[in-house]
Coordinates of C-alpha atoms in Angstrom, one line a residue:
M219 CA -9.4 2.3 23.3
E220 CA -8.0 5.8 22.7
I221 CA -5.3 5.9 20.0
E222 CA -3.1 8.9 20.0
R223 CA 0.3 7.7 18.8
I224 CA 0.7 5.8 15.5
G225 CA 3.9 4.0 14.2
V226 CA 4.4 3.6 10.5
I227 CA 7.0 1.1 9.3
G228 CA 8.4 1.9 5.8
A229 CA 8.9 5.4 4.4
G230 CA 8.3 4.5 0.8
Q231 CA 5.3 5.4 -1.4
M232 CA 2.7 4.0 0.9
G233 CA 4.3 4.7 4.2
N234 CA 4.9 8.4 3.6
G235 CA 1.3 8.8 2.5
I236 CA -0.1 7.1 5.6
A237 CA 2.1 9.3 7.8
H238 CA 0.8 12.3 5.9
V239 CA -2.9 11.6 6.5
M240 CA -2.4 10.4 10.1
A241 CA -0.5 13.5 11.1
L242 CA -3.0 15.8 9.3
A243 CA -5.8 14.1 11.3
G244 CA -4.0 15.0 14.6
Y245 CA -2.2 11.7 15.4
E246 CA 1.4 11.8 16.6
V247 CA 3.3 9.7 14.1
L248 CA 6.6 7.8 14.4
L249 CA 7.9 7.1 10.9
N250 CA 10.4 4.3 10.7
D251 CA 12.7 3.1 7.9
V252 CA 16.0 1.3 7.7
N253 CA 17.4 4.0 5.5
Q254 CA 18.0 7.6 6.5
D255 CA 17.8 8.8 2.9
A256 CA 14.4 7.2 2.6
L257 CA 13.3 9.0 5.7
D258 CA 14.6 12.3 4.4
R259 CA 12.9 11.9 1.1
A260 CA 9.6 11.0 2.8
I261 CA 9.6 14.1 5.0
S262 CA 10.4 16.2 2.0
L263 CA 7.7 14.6 -0.1
I264 CA 5.1 15.0 2.7
D265 CA 6.0 18.7 3.0
R266 CA 5.5 19.2 -0.7
N267 CA 2.2 17.3 -0.8
L268 CA 0.9 19.3 2.2
E269 CA 2.0 22.5 0.5
R270 CA 0.0 21.5 -2.5
Q271 CA -3.0 21.1 -0.3
V272 CA -2.4 24.6 1.1
T273 CA -2.1 26.0 -2.4
R274 CA -5.4 24.4 -3.3
E275 CA -7.0 25.8 -0.1
V276 CA -7.8 22.2 1.1
I277 CA -5.9 22.9 4.4
S278 CA -4.4 26.0 6.1
A279 CA -0.7 26.8 6.4
E280 CA -1.1 26.4 10.1
A281 CA -2.6 22.9 9.7
K282 CA 0.4 22.0 7.4
A283 CA 2.9 23.2 10.0
E284 CA 1.2 21.3 12.8
A285 CA 1.0 18.1 10.7
I286 CA 4.8 18.2 9.9
A287 CA 5.6 18.8 13.6
R288 CA 3.6 15.7 14.5
I289 CA 5.9 13.4 12.4
T290 CA 9.0 12.0 14.0
P291 CA 11.4 10.0 11.8
T292 CA 13.4 7.2 13.3
L293 CA 15.8 4.5 12.2
T294 CA 15.1 2.5 15.3
L295 CA 12.2 0.0 14.9
T296 CA 11.9 -0.6 18.6
D297 CA 11.0 3.1 19.1
L298 CA 7.6 2.2 17.8
G299 CA 7.0 0.1 20.9
R300 CA 5.5 3.2 22.7
T301 CA 2.8 3.7 20.1
D302 CA -0.8 2.7 20.4
L303 CA -1.1 1.3 16.8
V304 CA 1.5 0.2 14.3
I305 CA 0.9 0.2 10.5
E306 CA 3.5 -1.9 8.7
A307 CA 4.0 -0.6 5.2
A308 CA 7.2 -2.4 4.2
T309 CA 8.1 -4.3 1.1
E310 CA 5.4 -6.7 0.0
R311 CA 7.3 -9.8 1.0
E312 CA 6.1 -12.1 3.8
T313 CA 9.5 -12.9 5.1
V314 CA 10.3 -9.2 5.5
K315 CA 7.1 -8.5 7.3
D316 CA 7.6 -11.5 9.6
A317 CA 11.1 -10.4 10.5
I318 CA 9.8 -6.9 11.3
F319 CA 7.1 -8.1 13.6
R320 CA 9.5 -10.6 15.3
E321 CA 11.8 -7.8 16.2
L322 CA 9.1 -5.3 17.2
V323 CA 6.7 -7.5 19.2
P324 CA 8.8 -7.8 22.5
H325 CA 8.9 -4.0 22.8
L326 CA 5.2 -3.3 22.3
Q327 CA 2.8 -2.2 25.0
D328 CA 0.1 -4.7 25.9
H329 CA -2.7 -2.7 24.3
T330 CA -0.9 -1.9 21.0
I331 CA -2.7 -2.9 17.9
L332 CA -0.6 -4.3 15.0
T333 CA -1.7 -3.9 11.4
S334 CA -0.3 -4.5 8.0
N335 CA -0.9 -2.5 4.8
T336 CA -0.3 -5.7 2.8
S337 CA -2.3 -5.7 -0.5
S338 CA -2.6 -9.5 -0.6
I339 CA -0.8 -11.6 2.1
S340 CA -2.9 -13.6 4.6
I341 CA -3.6 -11.5 7.7
T342 CA -4.4 -14.7 9.7
R343 CA -1.0 -16.1 8.9
L344 CA 0.9 -12.9 9.7
A345 CA -1.0 -12.5 13.0
S346 CA -0.3 -16.1 14.0
R347 CA 3.4 -15.4 14.3
T348 CA 2.9 -12.6 16.8
D349 CA 1.9 -12.5 20.4
R350 CA -1.4 -10.7 19.7
P351 CA -3.5 -12.3 16.9
E352 CA -6.6 -10.8 18.4
R353 CA -5.2 -7.3 18.1
F354 CA -3.9 -7.7 14.5
M355 CA -5.6 -6.9 11.3
G356 CA -5.2 -5.7 7.7
F357 CA -5.2 -1.9 7.2
H358 CA -4.9 -1.6 3.4
F359 CA -4.7 1.9 2.0
M360 CA -4.9 2.8 -1.7
N361 CA -2.2 4.6 -3.6
P362 CA -1.8 7.6 -3.5
V363 CA -2.9 7.6 0.1
P364 CA -3.7 11.4 0.5
V365 CA -6.0 11.3 -2.5
M366 CA -7.7 7.9 -2.5
Q367 CA -10.8 7.6 -0.3
L368 CA -10.9 3.9 0.4
V369 CA -9.3 1.8 3.1
E370 CA -9.8 -2.0 3.2
L371 CA -10.1 -3.3 6.7
I372 CA -9.3 -7.1 6.8
R373 CA -10.0 -9.2 9.9
G374 CA -7.9 -12.3 10.5
I375 CA -9.6 -15.3 11.9
A376 CA -8.6 -14.2 15.5
T377 CA -9.2 -10.4 15.2
D378 CA -11.5 -9.2 18.0
E379 CA -14.3 -6.7 17.7
A380 CA -12.5 -4.0 19.7
T381 CA -9.6 -4.0 17.3
Y382 CA -11.9 -3.7 14.3
K383 CA -13.8 -0.8 15.9
A384 CA -10.6 1.0 16.8
C385 CA -9.3 0.8 13.2
H386 CA -12.7 1.7 11.8
G387 CA -12.7 4.8 14.0
I388 CA -9.3 5.9 12.6
V389 CA -10.6 5.5 9.1
E390 CA -13.5 7.8 9.9
R391 CA -11.2 10.3 11.7
I392 CA -8.9 10.7 8.6
G393 CA -12.0 11.3 6.5
K394 CA -11.9 8.1 4.4
T395 CA -14.3 5.2 3.9
A396 CA -13.8 1.7 5.1
A397 CA -14.6 -1.4 3.2
S398 CA -14.6 -4.6 5.3
A399 CA -13.0 -7.6 3.6
E400 CA -12.6 -11.2 4.6
D401 CA -9.1 -12.7 4.8
F402 CA -8.9 -14.3 1.4
P403 CA -6.1 -13.8 -1.1
A404 CA -5.8 -10.2 -2.4
F405 CA -9.0 -9.2 -0.4
I406 CA -11.5 -7.1 -2.5
V407 CA -9.8 -4.4 -4.6
N408 CA -6.8 -6.4 -5.8
R409 CA -8.9 -9.6 -6.2
I410 CA -10.8 -7.8 -8.9
L411 CA -8.2 -5.3 -10.2
M412 CA -5.1 -7.5 -10.7
P413 CA -6.7 -10.1 -12.9
M414 CA -7.9 -7.3 -15.1
I415 CA -4.4 -5.9 -15.4
N416 CA -3.0 -9.4 -16.0
E417 CA -5.6 -9.9 -18.7
A418 CA -4.5 -6.6 -20.3
V419 CA -0.9 -7.9 -20.3
Y420 CA -2.1 -11.2 -21.9
T421 CA -3.9 -9.1 -24.6
L422 CA -0.6 -7.4 -25.3
Y423 CA 1.3 -10.7 -25.1
E424 CA -1.0 -12.3 -27.7
G425 CA -0.8 -9.4 -30.0
V426 CA -4.5 -8.5 -29.8
G427 CA -3.5 -4.8 -29.3
N428 CA -0.5 -2.7 -28.6
V429 CA 0.0 -0.7 -25.4
N430 CA -1.7 2.4 -26.8
S431 CA -4.7 0.7 -28.2
I432 CA -5.3 -1.4 -25.0
D433 CA -5.1 1.6 -22.7
Q434 CA -7.2 3.8 -25.0
A435 CA -9.8 1.1 -25.3
M436 CA -10.3 0.9 -21.6
K437 CA -10.1 4.6 -21.0
L438 CA -12.6 5.5 -23.7
G439 CA -14.6 2.3 -23.9
A440 CA -15.0 1.6 -20.2
N441 CA -14.5 5.1 -18.9
H442 CA -11.5 4.2 -16.8
P443 CA -9.4 7.2 -15.6
M444 CA -6.2 5.2 -16.5
G445 CA -5.5 2.4 -18.9
P446 CA -4.7 -1.0 -17.2
L447 CA -1.0 -1.0 -18.5
E448 CA -0.5 2.6 -17.4
L449 CA -2.0 1.7 -14.0
A450 CA 0.3 -1.3 -13.8
D451 CA 3.3 0.9 -14.3
F452 CA 2.0 3.3 -11.6
I453 CA 1.5 0.5 -9.1
G454 CA 4.8 -1.3 -10.0
L455 CA 5.0 -4.4 -12.1
D456 CA 6.8 -6.3 -9.4
T457 CA 3.9 -5.6 -7.0
C458 CA 1.4 -6.7 -9.7
L459 CA 3.3 -9.9 -10.2
A460 CA 3.6 -10.6 -6.5
I461 CA -0.2 -10.2 -6.0
M462 CA -1.0 -12.4 -9.0
N463 CA 1.3 -15.1 -7.5
V464 CA -0.5 -14.8 -4.2
L465 CA -3.8 -15.3 -6.0
H466 CA -2.5 -18.2 -8.1
D467 CA -0.9 -20.0 -5.1
G468 CA -3.7 -19.2 -2.7
L469 CA -6.7 -20.1 -4.8
A470 CA -5.1 -22.7 -7.1
D471 CA -7.1 -21.6 -10.1
T472 CA -5.5 -21.3 -13.5
K473 CA -7.4 -18.0 -14.3
Y474 CA -4.9 -16.3 -11.9
R475 CA -1.8 -17.5 -13.8
P476 CA 0.5 -14.5 -14.2
C477 CA 1.2 -13.6 -17.8
P478 CA 4.7 -14.7 -19.0
L479 CA 5.2 -11.2 -20.4
L480 CA 4.6 -9.6 -17.0
T481 CA 7.2 -12.0 -15.5
K482 CA 9.6 -11.1 -18.3
Y483 CA 9.3 -7.3 -17.6
V484 CA 9.9 -7.9 -13.9
E485 CA 13.0 -10.1 -14.7
A486 CA 14.3 -7.3 -16.9
G487 CA 13.9 -4.8 -14.0
W488 CA 11.3 -2.8 -16.0
L489 CA 9.0 -2.2 -13.0
G490 CA 7.2 0.9 -14.3
R491 CA 7.4 4.5 -13.2
K492 CA 9.7 3.8 -10.2
T493 CA 12.4 2.5 -12.5
G494 CA 11.7 4.8 -15.5
R495 CA 10.6 1.9 -17.7
G496 CA 7.7 -0.5 -17.8
F497 CA 5.0 -0.8 -20.4
Y498 CA 6.0 2.9 -21.0
D499 CA 9.4 4.5 -21.2
Y500 CA 9.5 7.5 -18.9
S501 CA 12.9 8.9 -19.8
G502 CA 11.6 11.7 -22.0
D503 CA 9.1 14.5 -21.6
K504 CA 6.2 12.2 -22.4
P505 CA 5.8 8.5 -21.7
V506 CA 6.4 6.3 -24.8
P507 CA 5.0 2.8 -25.1
T508 CA 7.6 0.0 -25.1
R509 CA 5.6 -2.3 -27.3

């Protein structure tokens, strides 16, 4: 099927990045959020990020102007009913996602494909609560969306081939690479990445090393571009904990037990960069380790 109009639900870190790359690739984008300030911030951030691409001569000024013109912000979720494909990028809580789909589904066109940018929640389960499980799949972008080249495509048990091919075609059109994953907890990237981050927190918790030594060890010893604790702060410690809980609950294996220190940081509201404090304190000119 021909996809021309794309709805993006959630104007946060992931949603604005998805809107950015879709509009730049020529799709008409309806960007939805429940908060007008979030929409305003998203459009402003997209504009700045596109301008950065112009400055680096990745795109032309004309391409930037056309991309911005293709994005329409809306506070009304049901406006997305007229799109050909919807990408849900709301909070990583299943109850929130279910409520969104429940409100949206009665207003969708028959051919509209529903997708979720979830990083860990069962696609089969989300799809089963809609009227179109065969036209539902996981469309998991990496953060930051404009920079990262991978998109995980996750089929639920009922996802049909036409839906998969349509989504794969979009990934190709936006110039990224698709990795196909089966619908098991946390899929591929987070199934491997989050236990590594969790183990780094255990290493800190048990006093094997401090924040600096752990991050330096992995950057210089394993050639990682970011240390695992620095990366956890970038992702959001609440997101890391949520994914570890999905792995622990879904696979019933003690190796996925979230570190108590990770839980403690989340309980304290120390969620990383977005709150100004996590494994590092971001209040000054330079991040300072908190342990």
